[in-house]
Amino acid sequence: RPDARLRLFCLPYAGGAASTFRGWDGVLDPAIDVCPVQLPGRETRWSESPFTDMATLVDALVEALSPFMDLPFAIFGHSLGGTVAFELARALDRLRRAGPVHLFASGARAPHRPPQRRPLHNLPSAEFVAGLEQLDTIPQDVLSNRELVELILPTLRADFQVFETYEFSPGSQLRCPLSVFGGHEDHLVTSEELAPWADLAASGMCIRMFSGGHFFVRDARAEVLSAVGRDLEGYIVEGKGVEGGGR
């Protein structure tokens, strides 16, 4: 958007794509340039190989998004995307680059919290899909379409490999304010797994809970977008300085 005063980079959940955030730009303030990130291995990048490790993915994001960081920006990530958003912010800090003015970790376990579940990505296909169904990590309308599942299985497996092989490394805290979103009925990422995000937020953190399970970002879309809009309002008000991410 030529008149934008803030960009919002959006990172999807495992198996998700840029279409996850379709319509956000029609709800949020027009001063916010909503920029969904399309990762390889899905939708318009179907023929490309997906990433399988966090470090390579984050390095690619830094390179690809850098030309669009000419405005103040925030990052929203859901589930796997929340962890990726956190590591992207830390990578920019290590590079002494201007970082996000605000970060949203939605449906994402605090990254320094140890995983509570066995890895799935290296299981045979039938067991892998059964594990996805049990964990409710993929929208039910996707899992119920067996042909679609077979098509996206390599990307799903790669995304889970990114998440399940990720190892948190102690380092600097986030320099920007942090909003943590969760679902009241989310059994995959509970409120107890959201609270430790506070350990990583040097500039303050708030937790907001929404109705729904792990995909509350879709089921409670209006409420989620209202919260995102409120949290970003201060950065786009005319004449108000931007704080939090830059050096």
Coordinates of N, CA and C in Angstrom, one line a residue:
R1 N 0.8 -1.2 0.0 CA 0.0 0.0 0.0 C 0.9 1.2 0.0
P2 N 0.7 2.1 -1.0 CA 1.6 3.3 -1.0 C 1.5 4.2 0.1
D3 N 0.3 4.3 0.8 CA 0.1 5.2 1.9 C 0.3 4.5 3.3
A4 N 0.8 3.3 3.3 CA 1.0 2.5 4.5 C 2.0 3.2 5.4
R5 N 1.8 3.1 6.7 CA 2.8 3.6 7.7 C 3.4 2.4 8.5
L6 N 2.8 1.3 8.3 CA 3.3 0.1 9.0 C 3.1 -1.2 8.2
R7 N 4.0 -2.1 8.1 CA 3.8 -3.4 7.5 C 3.6 -4.4 8.5
L8 N 2.7 -5.4 8.2 CA 2.5 -6.5 9.1 C 2.8 -7.8 8.3
F9 N 4.0 -8.4 8.6 CA 4.3 -9.7 8.0 C 3.6 -10.8 8.8
C10 N 3.0 -11.7 8.1 CA 2.1 -12.8 8.7 C 2.7 -14.1 8.3
L11 N 3.0 -15.0 9.3 CA 3.6 -16.3 9.1 C 2.6 -17.4 9.5
P12 N 2.3 -18.3 8.7 CA 1.2 -19.3 8.9 C 1.7 -20.5 9.8
Y13 N 0.7 -21.3 10.2 CA 0.9 -22.5 11.0 C 1.5 -23.6 10.0
A14 N 1.9 -24.7 10.6 CA 2.4 -25.8 9.8 C 1.4 -26.3 8.8
G15 N 1.8 -26.4 7.5 CA 0.9 -26.7 6.5 C 0.1 -25.6 5.9
G16 N 0.2 -24.4 6.6 CA -0.6 -23.3 6.2 C 0.1 -22.5 5.1
A17 N -0.6 -21.5 4.6 CA -0.1 -20.7 3.4 C -0.6 -19.3 3.6
A18 N -0.2 -18.5 2.6 CA -0.5 -17.0 2.7 C -2.1 -16.8 2.7
S19 N -2.8 -17.7 2.1 CA -4.3 -17.6 2.1 C -4.9 -17.6 3.5
T20 N -4.1 -18.1 4.5 CA -4.6 -18.1 5.8 C -5.0 -16.7 6.3
F21 N -4.4 -15.7 5.7 CA -4.6 -14.3 6.1 C -5.4 -13.5 5.1
R22 N -6.1 -14.2 4.2 CA -6.9 -13.6 3.2 C -8.0 -12.7 3.9
G23 N -8.1 -11.5 3.4 CA -9.1 -10.6 3.9 C -8.7 -9.7 5.1
W24 N -7.5 -10.0 5.7 CA -7.1 -9.2 6.8 C -6.9 -7.7 6.4
D25 N -6.5 -7.5 5.2 CA -6.2 -6.1 4.8 C -7.5 -5.3 4.6
G26 N -8.6 -6.0 4.5 CA -9.9 -5.3 4.4 C -10.5 -5.0 5.7
V27 N -9.9 -5.5 6.8 CA -10.5 -5.3 8.2 C -9.6 -4.4 9.0
L28 N -8.3 -4.6 8.9 CA -7.4 -3.7 9.6 C -7.3 -2.3 9.0
D29 N -6.7 -1.4 9.8 CA -6.6 0.0 9.3 C -5.9 0.0 8.0
P30 N -6.3 0.9 7.0 CA -5.7 0.9 5.7 C -4.2 1.4 5.8
A31 N -3.8 2.0 6.9 CA -2.4 2.4 7.1 C -1.5 1.2 7.4
I32 N -2.1 0.0 7.6 CA -1.3 -1.2 7.8 C -1.3 -2.0 6.5
D33 N -0.1 -2.2 6.1 CA 0.1 -3.0 4.8 C 0.3 -4.5 5.2
V34 N -0.8 -5.3 5.1 CA -0.8 -6.7 5.5 C 0.0 -7.5 4.4
C35 N 1.1 -8.2 4.9 CA 2.0 -8.9 4.0 C 2.1 -10.3 4.4
P36 N 1.2 -11.2 3.9 CA 1.3 -12.6 4.2 C 2.5 -13.2 3.5
V37 N 3.2 -14.1 4.2 CA 4.4 -14.7 3.7 C 4.1 -16.0 3.1
Q38 N 4.4 -16.2 1.8 CA 4.2 -17.5 1.1 C 5.5 -18.3 1.1
L39 N 5.5 -19.3 1.9 CA 6.7 -20.2 2.0 C 6.7 -21.2 0.9
P40 N 7.8 -21.8 0.6 CA 7.9 -22.8 -0.5 C 7.0 -24.0 -0.2
G41 N 6.6 -24.7 -1.2 CA 5.9 -26.0 -1.0 C 4.4 -25.9 -0.9
R42 N 3.8 -24.7 -1.2 CA 2.4 -24.5 -1.0 C 1.9 -23.5 -2.0
E43 N 0.6 -23.6 -2.3 CA -0.1 -22.6 -3.2 C 0.8 -22.2 -4.4
T44 N 1.0 -20.9 -4.5 CA 1.8 -20.4 -5.7 C 3.2 -20.8 -5.7
R45 N 3.7 -21.5 -4.7 CA 5.1 -22.0 -4.7 C 5.1 -23.5 -4.5
W46 N 4.1 -24.2 -5.1 CA 3.8 -25.6 -4.9 C 5.0 -26.4 -5.3
S47 N 5.7 -26.1 -6.4 CA 6.7 -26.9 -7.0 C 8.1 -26.8 -6.3
E48 N 8.2 -25.8 -5.3 CA 9.5 -25.6 -4.6 C 9.5 -26.5 -3.4
S49 N 10.8 -26.9 -3.0 CA 11.0 -27.7 -1.9 C 10.8 -26.9 -0.6
P50 N 10.0 -27.4 0.4 CA 9.9 -26.7 1.6 C 11.1 -26.8 2.5
F51 N 11.2 -25.8 3.4 CA 12.3 -25.8 4.3 C 12.1 -26.9 5.4
T52 N 13.2 -27.4 5.9 CA 13.2 -28.5 6.9 C 13.9 -28.2 8.2
D53 N 14.5 -27.0 8.2 CA 15.2 -26.6 9.5 C 15.0 -25.1 9.7
M54 N 14.9 -24.7 11.0 CA 14.6 -23.4 11.4 C 15.6 -22.4 10.9
A55 N 16.9 -22.7 11.1 CA 18.0 -21.7 10.8 C 17.9 -21.3 9.3
T56 N 17.8 -22.3 8.4 CA 17.8 -22.0 7.0 C 16.5 -21.2 6.6
L57 N 15.4 -21.5 7.2 CA 14.2 -20.8 7.0 C 14.3 -19.3 7.4
V58 N 14.8 -19.1 8.6 CA 15.0 -17.8 9.1 C 15.9 -16.9 8.3
D59 N 17.0 -17.6 7.9 CA 18.0 -16.8 7.0 C 17.3 -16.4 5.7
A60 N 16.5 -17.3 5.1 CA 15.8 -17.0 3.9 C 14.8 -15.9 4.1
L61 N 14.1 -15.9 5.2 CA 13.2 -14.8 5.5 C 13.8 -13.5 5.7
V62 N 15.0 -13.4 6.3 CA 15.7 -12.2 6.5 C 16.0 -11.6 5.1
E63 N 16.5 -12.5 4.2 CA 16.9 -12.0 2.9 C 15.7 -11.6 2.1
A64 N 14.6 -12.4 2.1 CA 13.5 -12.1 1.3 C 12.7 -10.9 1.7
L65 N 12.6 -10.7 3.1 CA 11.8 -9.6 3.6 C 12.5 -8.3 3.7
S66 N 13.8 -8.3 3.7 CA 14.6 -7.1 3.9 C 14.2 -5.9 3.0
P67 N 13.9 -6.1 1.7 CA 13.5 -5.0 0.9 C 12.2 -4.3 1.3
F68 N 11.4 -5.1 2.1 CA 10.1 -4.6 2.6 C 10.1 -4.0 4.0
M69 N 11.4 -4.0 4.6 CA 11.5 -3.4 5.9 C 11.9 -2.0 5.9
D70 N 11.5 -1.3 4.8 CA 11.8 0.2 4.7 C 10.8 1.0 5.5
L71 N 9.7 0.3 6.0 CA 8.8 1.0 6.9 C 8.9 0.2 8.2
P72 N 8.4 0.9 9.3 CA 8.3 0.1 10.6 C 7.4 -1.1 10.3
F73 N 7.7 -2.2 11.0 CA 6.9 -3.4 10.7 C 6.7 -4.2 12.0
A74 N 5.6 -5.0 12.0 CA 5.3 -5.9 13.0 C 5.3 -7.3 12.4
I75 N 5.3 -8.3 13.2 CA 5.3 -9.7 12.8 C 4.2 -10.5 13.5
F76 N 3.3 -11.2 12.8 CA 2.3 -12.0 13.4 C 2.6 -13.5 12.9
G77 N 2.7 -14.4 13.9 CA 2.8 -15.8 13.5 C 1.9 -16.7 14.3
H78 N 1.3 -17.6 13.7 CA 0.4 -18.6 14.4 C 1.0 -20.0 14.4
S79 N 1.0 -20.6 15.6 CA 1.6 -21.9 15.9 C 3.0 -22.0 15.5
L80 N 3.4 -22.8 14.5 CA 4.8 -22.8 14.0 C 5.2 -21.4 13.6
G81 N 4.3 -20.6 13.0 CA 4.7 -19.3 12.6 C 5.0 -18.4 13.8
G82 N 4.5 -18.6 15.0 CA 4.9 -17.8 16.1 C 6.3 -18.1 16.5
T83 N 6.8 -19.3 16.5 CA 8.2 -19.6 16.8 C 9.1 -19.0 15.7
V84 N 8.7 -19.1 14.5 CA 9.5 -18.5 13.4 C 9.6 -17.0 13.5
A85 N 8.5 -16.4 13.9 CA 8.5 -14.9 14.1 C 9.5 -14.5 15.2
F86 N 9.5 -15.3 16.3 CA 10.4 -15.0 17.4 C 11.8 -15.1 16.9
E87 N 12.2 -16.2 16.2 CA 13.5 -16.4 15.7 C 13.9 -15.4 14.6
L88 N 13.0 -14.9 13.9 CA 13.2 -13.9 12.9 C 13.6 -12.6 13.6
A89 N 12.9 -12.2 14.6 CA 13.2 -11.0 15.4 C 14.5 -11.1 16.0
R90 N 14.9 -12.3 16.5 CA 16.2 -12.4 17.2 C 17.3 -12.4 16.1
A91 N 17.1 -12.9 14.9 CA 18.1 -12.9 13.9 C 18.4 -11.4 13.5
L92 N 17.3 -10.6 13.3 CA 17.5 -9.2 13.0 C 18.3 -8.5 14.1
D93 N 18.1 -8.9 15.3 CA 18.8 -8.2 16.4 C 20.3 -8.6 16.4
R94 N 20.5 -9.9 16.1 CA 21.9 -10.3 16.0 C 22.7 -9.6 14.9
L95 N 21.9 -9.3 13.8 CA 22.5 -8.6 12.7 C 22.6 -7.1 12.9
R96 N 22.1 -6.6 14.0 CA 22.0 -5.2 14.3 C 21.2 -4.5 13.3
R97 N 20.1 -5.1 12.9 CA 19.2 -4.5 12.0 C 17.9 -4.0 12.8
A98 N 17.2 -3.1 12.2 CA 16.0 -2.7 12.8 C 15.0 -3.9 12.9
G99 N 14.5 -4.1 14.1 CA 13.6 -5.2 14.2 C 12.1 -4.8 14.3
P100 N 11.2 -5.7 14.6 CA 9.8 -5.4 14.6 C 9.5 -4.4 15.7
V101 N 8.5 -3.6 15.5 CA 8.0 -2.7 16.6 C 7.0 -3.5 17.5
H102 N 6.5 -4.6 17.0 CA 5.6 -5.4 17.8 C 5.6 -6.8 17.2
L103 N 5.5 -7.8 18.1 CA 5.5 -9.2 17.7 C 4.2 -9.9 18.3
F104 N 3.5 -10.7 17.5 CA 2.4 -11.4 17.9 C 2.7 -12.9 17.8
A105 N 2.7 -13.6 18.9 CA 2.9 -15.1 19.0 C 1.5 -15.7 19.3
S106 N 0.9 -16.3 18.3 CA -0.5 -16.8 18.4 C -0.5 -18.3 18.4
G107 N -1.1 -18.9 19.4 CA -1.2 -20.3 19.4 C 0.2 -21.0 19.4
A108 N 1.2 -20.4 20.0 CA 2.5 -20.9 20.0 C 3.1 -21.1 21.4
R109 N 3.6 -22.3 21.7 CA 4.2 -22.6 22.9 C 5.4 -21.7 23.1
A110 N 5.7 -21.2 24.3 CA 6.9 -20.4 24.6 C 8.1 -21.2 24.1
P111 N 9.0 -20.7 23.2 CA 10.0 -21.5 22.6 C 11.0 -22.1 23.5
H112 N 11.2 -21.6 24.7 CA 12.2 -22.2 25.6 C 11.5 -23.3 26.5
R113 N 10.2 -23.5 26.3 CA 9.5 -24.5 27.0 C 9.7 -25.8 26.3
P114 N 10.1 -26.9 27.1 CA 10.4 -28.2 26.4 C 9.2 -28.8 25.8
P115 N 9.3 -29.4 24.6 CA 8.1 -30.1 24.0 C 7.6 -31.2 24.9
Q116 N 6.3 -31.4 24.9 CA 5.6 -32.4 25.7 C 5.2 -33.6 24.9
R117 N 5.4 -33.6 23.6 CA 4.8 -34.6 22.8 C 5.9 -35.3 21.9
R118 N 5.8 -36.5 21.6 CA 6.7 -37.2 20.7 C 6.8 -36.6 19.3
P119 N 7.9 -36.7 18.7 CA 8.0 -36.2 17.3 C 7.1 -37.0 16.3
L120 N 6.6 -36.3 15.3 CA 5.8 -37.0 14.3 C 6.5 -37.1 12.9
H121 N 7.3 -36.1 12.6 CA 7.8 -35.9 11.3 C 8.5 -37.1 10.6
N122 N 9.0 -38.0 11.4 CA 9.8 -39.1 10.9 C 9.0 -40.4 10.9
L123 N 7.7 -40.3 11.2 CA 6.8 -41.5 11.2 C 6.4 -41.9 9.8
P124 N 6.0 -43.2 9.6 CA 5.4 -43.6 8.3 C 4.1 -42.7 8.1
S125 N 3.7 -42.6 6.8 CA 2.6 -41.7 6.4 C 1.4 -41.9 7.2
A126 N 0.9 -43.2 7.4 CA -0.3 -43.5 8.1 C -0.2 -43.0 9.5
E127 N 0.9 -43.3 10.2 CA 1.0 -42.9 11.6 C 1.2 -41.4 11.7
F128 N 1.8 -40.8 10.7 CA 2.0 -39.4 10.7 C 0.6 -38.7 10.7
V129 N -0.2 -39.1 9.7 CA -1.5 -38.5 9.6 C -2.4 -38.8 10.8
A130 N -2.3 -40.0 11.4 CA -3.0 -40.3 12.6 C -2.6 -39.4 13.7
G131 N -1.3 -39.1 13.8 CA -0.8 -38.2 14.8 C -1.4 -36.8 14.7
L132 N -1.4 -36.3 13.4 CA -2.0 -35.0 13.1 C -3.4 -34.9 13.6
E133 N -4.2 -36.0 13.3 CA -5.6 -36.0 13.7 C -5.8 -36.0 15.2
Q134 N -4.9 -36.7 15.9 CA -5.0 -36.8 17.3 C -4.7 -35.5 18.0
L135 N -3.7 -34.8 17.4 CA -3.2 -33.5 18.0 C -4.1 -32.3 17.6
D136 N -4.9 -32.5 16.6 CA -5.7 -31.3 16.1 C -4.8 -30.2 15.7
T137 N -3.7 -30.5 15.0 CA -2.8 -29.5 14.6 C -3.0 -28.9 13.2
I138 N -3.9 -29.6 12.4 CA -4.3 -29.2 11.1 C -5.8 -29.1 11.0
P139 N -6.3 -28.0 10.4 CA -7.7 -27.8 10.3 C -8.5 -29.1 9.9
Q140 N -9.6 -29.4 10.5 CA -10.3 -30.6 10.2 C -10.8 -30.7 8.7
D141 N -11.1 -29.5 8.1 CA -11.6 -29.5 6.8 C -10.5 -29.9 5.8
V142 N -9.2 -29.7 6.2 CA -8.1 -30.2 5.4 C -7.9 -31.7 5.6
L143 N -7.9 -32.2 6.9 CA -7.7 -33.6 7.2 C -8.8 -34.5 6.6
S144 N -10.0 -34.0 6.5 CA -11.1 -34.8 6.0 C -11.0 -35.0 4.5
N145 N -10.1 -34.3 3.8 CA -10.0 -34.4 2.3 C -8.7 -35.2 2.1
R146 N -8.8 -36.5 1.9 CA -7.7 -37.4 1.9 C -6.8 -37.1 0.7
E147 N -7.4 -36.8 -0.5 CA -6.6 -36.4 -1.6 C -5.7 -35.2 -1.4
L148 N -6.3 -34.2 -0.7 CA -5.5 -33.0 -0.4 C -4.4 -33.3 0.6
V149 N -4.7 -34.2 1.6 CA -3.7 -34.6 2.6 C -2.5 -35.2 1.9
E150 N -2.8 -36.1 0.9 CA -1.7 -36.8 0.2 C -0.9 -35.8 -0.6
L151 N -1.5 -34.8 -1.1 CA -0.8 -33.8 -1.9 C 0.2 -32.9 -1.0
I152 N -0.4 -32.6 0.2 CA 0.4 -31.6 1.0 C 1.3 -32.4 2.1
L153 N 1.2 -33.7 2.0 CA 2.0 -34.5 3.1 C 3.4 -34.1 3.1
P154 N 4.2 -34.0 2.0 CA 5.6 -33.6 2.1 C 5.8 -32.3 2.8
T155 N 4.9 -31.3 2.5 CA 5.1 -30.0 3.1 C 4.7 -30.0 4.6
L156 N 3.7 -30.8 4.9 CA 3.3 -30.9 6.3 C 4.5 -31.6 7.1
R157 N 5.1 -32.6 6.5 CA 6.1 -33.3 7.2 C 7.4 -32.4 7.4
A158 N 7.7 -31.6 6.3 CA 8.8 -30.7 6.4 C 8.5 -29.6 7.5
D159 N 7.3 -29.1 7.5 CA 7.0 -28.1 8.5 C 7.1 -28.6 9.9
F160 N 6.7 -29.9 10.1 CA 6.8 -30.5 11.4 C 8.3 -30.8 11.8
Q161 N 9.1 -31.1 10.7 CA 10.5 -31.2 11.0 C 11.1 -29.9 11.5
V162 N 10.7 -28.8 10.8 CA 11.2 -27.5 11.3 C 10.9 -27.3 12.8
F163 N 9.7 -27.6 13.1 CA 9.3 -27.4 14.5 C 9.9 -28.4 15.5
E164 N 9.9 -29.6 15.1 CA 10.3 -30.7 16.1 C 11.8 -30.8 16.2
T165 N 12.5 -30.3 15.3 CA 14.0 -30.3 15.4 C 14.6 -29.0 15.9
Y166 N 13.7 -28.0 16.1 CA 14.1 -26.7 16.6 C 14.6 -26.8 18.0
E167 N 15.7 -26.2 18.3 CA 16.3 -26.1 19.6 C 16.5 -24.7 20.0
F168 N 15.9 -24.3 21.1 CA 16.0 -23.0 21.6 C 17.4 -22.7 22.1
S169 N 18.0 -21.6 21.8 CA 19.3 -21.2 22.3 C 19.1 -19.9 23.1
P170 N 19.6 -19.9 24.4 CA 19.5 -18.7 25.2 C 20.2 -17.5 24.5
G171 N 19.6 -16.4 24.6 CA 20.1 -15.2 24.0 C 19.4 -14.0 24.4
S172 N 19.4 -13.0 23.7 CA 18.8 -11.7 24.0 C 17.3 -11.8 24.0
Q173 N 16.6 -11.0 24.9 CA 15.2 -11.0 24.9 C 14.7 -10.1 23.7
L174 N 13.4 -10.3 23.5 CA 12.8 -9.4 22.5 C 12.8 -8.0 22.9
R175 N 13.2 -7.1 22.0 CA 13.3 -5.7 22.3 C 11.9 -5.0 22.1
C176 N 11.0 -5.7 21.4 CA 9.7 -5.0 21.1 C 8.6 -5.6 22.0
P177 N 7.5 -4.9 22.2 CA 6.4 -5.5 23.0 C 5.9 -6.7 22.3
L178 N 5.3 -7.6 23.1 CA 4.9 -8.9 22.6 C 3.4 -9.1 23.0
S179 N 2.6 -9.6 22.1 CA 1.2 -10.0 22.3 C 1.2 -11.5 22.1
V180 N 0.7 -12.2 23.1 CA 0.5 -13.6 23.0 C -0.9 -14.0 23.0
F181 N -1.4 -14.7 21.9 CA -2.8 -15.1 21.8 C -2.9 -16.6 22.0
G182 N -4.1 -16.9 22.6 CA -4.3 -18.4 22.8 C -5.8 -18.7 22.7
G183 N -6.1 -19.9 22.6 CA -7.5 -20.4 22.5 C -7.9 -21.1 23.8
H184 N -9.1 -20.7 24.3 CA -9.6 -21.3 25.6 C -9.7 -22.8 25.5
E185 N -10.0 -23.3 24.3 CA -10.2 -24.8 24.2 C -9.0 -25.4 23.4
D186 N -7.9 -24.7 23.4 CA -6.7 -25.3 22.7 C -6.0 -26.2 23.6
H187 N -6.1 -27.5 23.3 CA -5.4 -28.6 24.1 C -4.0 -28.8 23.6
L188 N -3.7 -28.3 22.5 CA -2.3 -28.4 21.9 C -1.3 -27.5 22.6
V189 N -1.8 -26.2 22.7 CA -0.9 -25.2 23.4 C -1.8 -24.6 24.4
T190 N -1.5 -24.9 25.7 CA -2.4 -24.5 26.8 C -1.9 -23.1 27.3
S191 N -2.7 -22.5 28.2 CA -2.3 -21.3 28.8 C -1.0 -21.4 29.6
E192 N -0.8 -22.6 30.2 CA 0.4 -22.8 31.0 C 1.7 -22.7 30.1
E193 N 1.5 -23.1 28.8 CA 2.6 -23.0 27.8 C 2.8 -21.7 27.2
L194 N 1.8 -20.8 27.4 CA 1.9 -19.5 26.8 C 2.5 -18.5 27.8
A195 N 2.2 -18.7 29.1 CA 2.7 -17.8 30.1 C 4.2 -17.6 30.1
P196 N 5.1 -18.6 29.9 CA 6.5 -18.4 29.9 C 7.1 -17.5 28.9
W197 N 6.3 -17.1 27.9 CA 6.7 -16.1 26.9 C 7.2 -14.8 27.6
A198 N 6.7 -14.6 28.8 CA 7.1 -13.4 29.6 C 8.6 -13.4 29.9
D199 N 9.2 -14.5 30.0 CA 10.6 -14.6 30.2 C 11.5 -14.0 29.1
L200 N 10.8 -13.9 27.9 CA 11.6 -13.5 26.7 C 11.2 -12.1 26.2
A201 N 10.4 -11.4 27.0 CA 9.8 -10.1 26.6 C 10.4 -9.0 27.4
A202 N 11.4 -8.4 27.0 CA 12.1 -7.3 27.7 C 11.2 -6.0 27.8
S203 N 10.3 -5.9 26.8 CA 9.5 -4.6 26.7 C 8.1 -4.8 27.0
G204 N 7.8 -5.9 27.7 CA 6.4 -6.2 28.2 C 5.7 -7.1 27.3
M205 N 4.7 -7.8 27.9 CA 3.9 -8.8 27.2 C 2.5 -8.8 27.7
C206 N 1.5 -9.0 26.8 CA 0.1 -9.2 27.3 C -0.3 -10.6 26.7
I207 N -1.2 -11.2 27.4 CA -1.8 -12.5 26.9 C -3.3 -12.2 26.7
R208 N -3.8 -12.6 25.5 CA -5.2 -12.5 25.2 C -5.7 -13.9 24.8
M209 N -6.9 -14.3 25.4 CA -7.4 -15.6 25.1 C -8.7 -15.4 24.3
F210 N -9.0 -16.3 23.4 CA -10.1 -16.3 22.5 C -10.9 -17.6 22.5
S211 N -12.1 -17.5 22.1 CA -12.9 -18.7 22.1 C -12.4 -19.6 20.9
G212 N -12.4 -20.9 21.1 CA -12.0 -21.8 20.1 C -10.8 -22.7 20.5
G213 N -10.5 -23.6 19.6 CA -9.3 -24.5 19.9 C -8.1 -23.9 19.2
H214 N -7.2 -24.8 18.7 CA -5.9 -24.4 18.2 C -6.1 -23.4 17.0
F215 N -7.2 -23.5 16.3 CA -7.4 -22.6 15.1 C -8.3 -21.5 15.4
F216 N -8.3 -21.0 16.7 CA -9.1 -19.8 17.0 C -8.8 -18.6 16.1
V217 N -7.6 -18.6 15.5 CA -7.3 -17.5 14.6 C -8.2 -17.4 13.4
R218 N -8.9 -18.6 13.1 CA -9.9 -18.6 12.1 C -11.3 -18.6 12.7
D219 N -11.5 -19.3 13.8 CA -12.8 -19.4 14.4 C -13.3 -18.1 15.1
A220 N -12.3 -17.4 15.6 CA -12.6 -16.1 16.3 C -11.9 -15.0 15.5
R221 N -12.0 -15.0 14.2 CA -11.3 -14.1 13.3 C -11.5 -12.6 13.7
A222 N -12.8 -12.3 13.8 CA -13.1 -10.9 14.1 C -12.5 -10.4 15.4
E223 N -12.5 -11.2 16.4 CA -12.0 -10.8 17.7 C -10.5 -10.7 17.6
V224 N -9.8 -11.7 16.9 CA -8.4 -11.6 16.8 C -7.9 -10.4 16.0
L225 N -8.6 -10.1 14.9 CA -8.2 -8.9 14.2 C -8.5 -7.6 14.9
S226 N -9.5 -7.6 15.7 CA -9.8 -6.4 16.6 C -8.6 -6.2 17.6
A227 N -8.1 -7.3 18.2 CA -7.0 -7.2 19.1 C -5.8 -6.8 18.4
V228 N -5.5 -7.3 17.2 CA -4.3 -6.9 16.4 C -4.4 -5.4 16.1
G229 N -5.6 -5.0 15.7 CA -5.7 -3.6 15.4 C -5.5 -2.7 16.5
R230 N -6.0 -3.1 17.7 CA -5.8 -2.2 18.9 C -4.3 -2.2 19.3
D231 N -3.6 -3.3 19.2 CA -2.2 -3.3 19.6 C -1.3 -2.6 18.6
L232 N -1.7 -2.4 17.4 CA -0.9 -1.7 16.4 C -1.3 -0.2 16.2
E233 N -2.4 0.1 16.8 CA -3.0 1.5 16.6 C -2.0 2.6 17.0
G234 N -1.2 2.4 18.0 CA -0.3 3.4 18.5 C 0.8 3.7 17.5
Y235 N 1.1 2.7 16.7 CA 2.2 2.9 15.7 C 1.8 3.6 14.4
I236 N 0.5 3.7 14.2 CA 0.1 4.3 13.0 C -0.6 5.6 13.2
V237 N -0.8 6.0 14.5 CA -1.4 7.3 14.8 C -0.5 8.4 14.3
E238 N -1.1 9.4 13.5 CA -0.3 10.5 13.0 C 0.5 11.2 14.1
G239 N 1.8 11.4 13.9 CA 2.6 12.2 14.8 C 3.1 11.4 16.0
K240 N 2.7 10.1 16.1 CA 3.3 9.4 17.3 C 4.5 8.6 16.8
G241 N 5.6 8.7 17.6 CA 6.8 8.0 17.3 C 6.7 6.5 17.4
V242 N 7.5 5.8 16.6 CA 7.5 4.4 16.7 C 8.6 4.0 17.6
E243 N 8.3 3.0 18.5 CA 9.3 2.6 19.5 C 9.4 1.1 19.4
G244 N 10.5 0.5 20.0 CA 10.5 -0.9 20.2 C 11.6 -1.7 19.4
G245 N 11.6 -1.5 18.1 CA 12.4 -2.5 17.4 C 13.7 -2.0 16.8
G246 N 13.9 -0.7 16.6 CA 15.0 -0.2 15.8 C 16.2 0.0 16.7
R247 N 17.4 0.1 16.1 CA 18.6 0.4 16.8 C 19.0 1.8 16.5

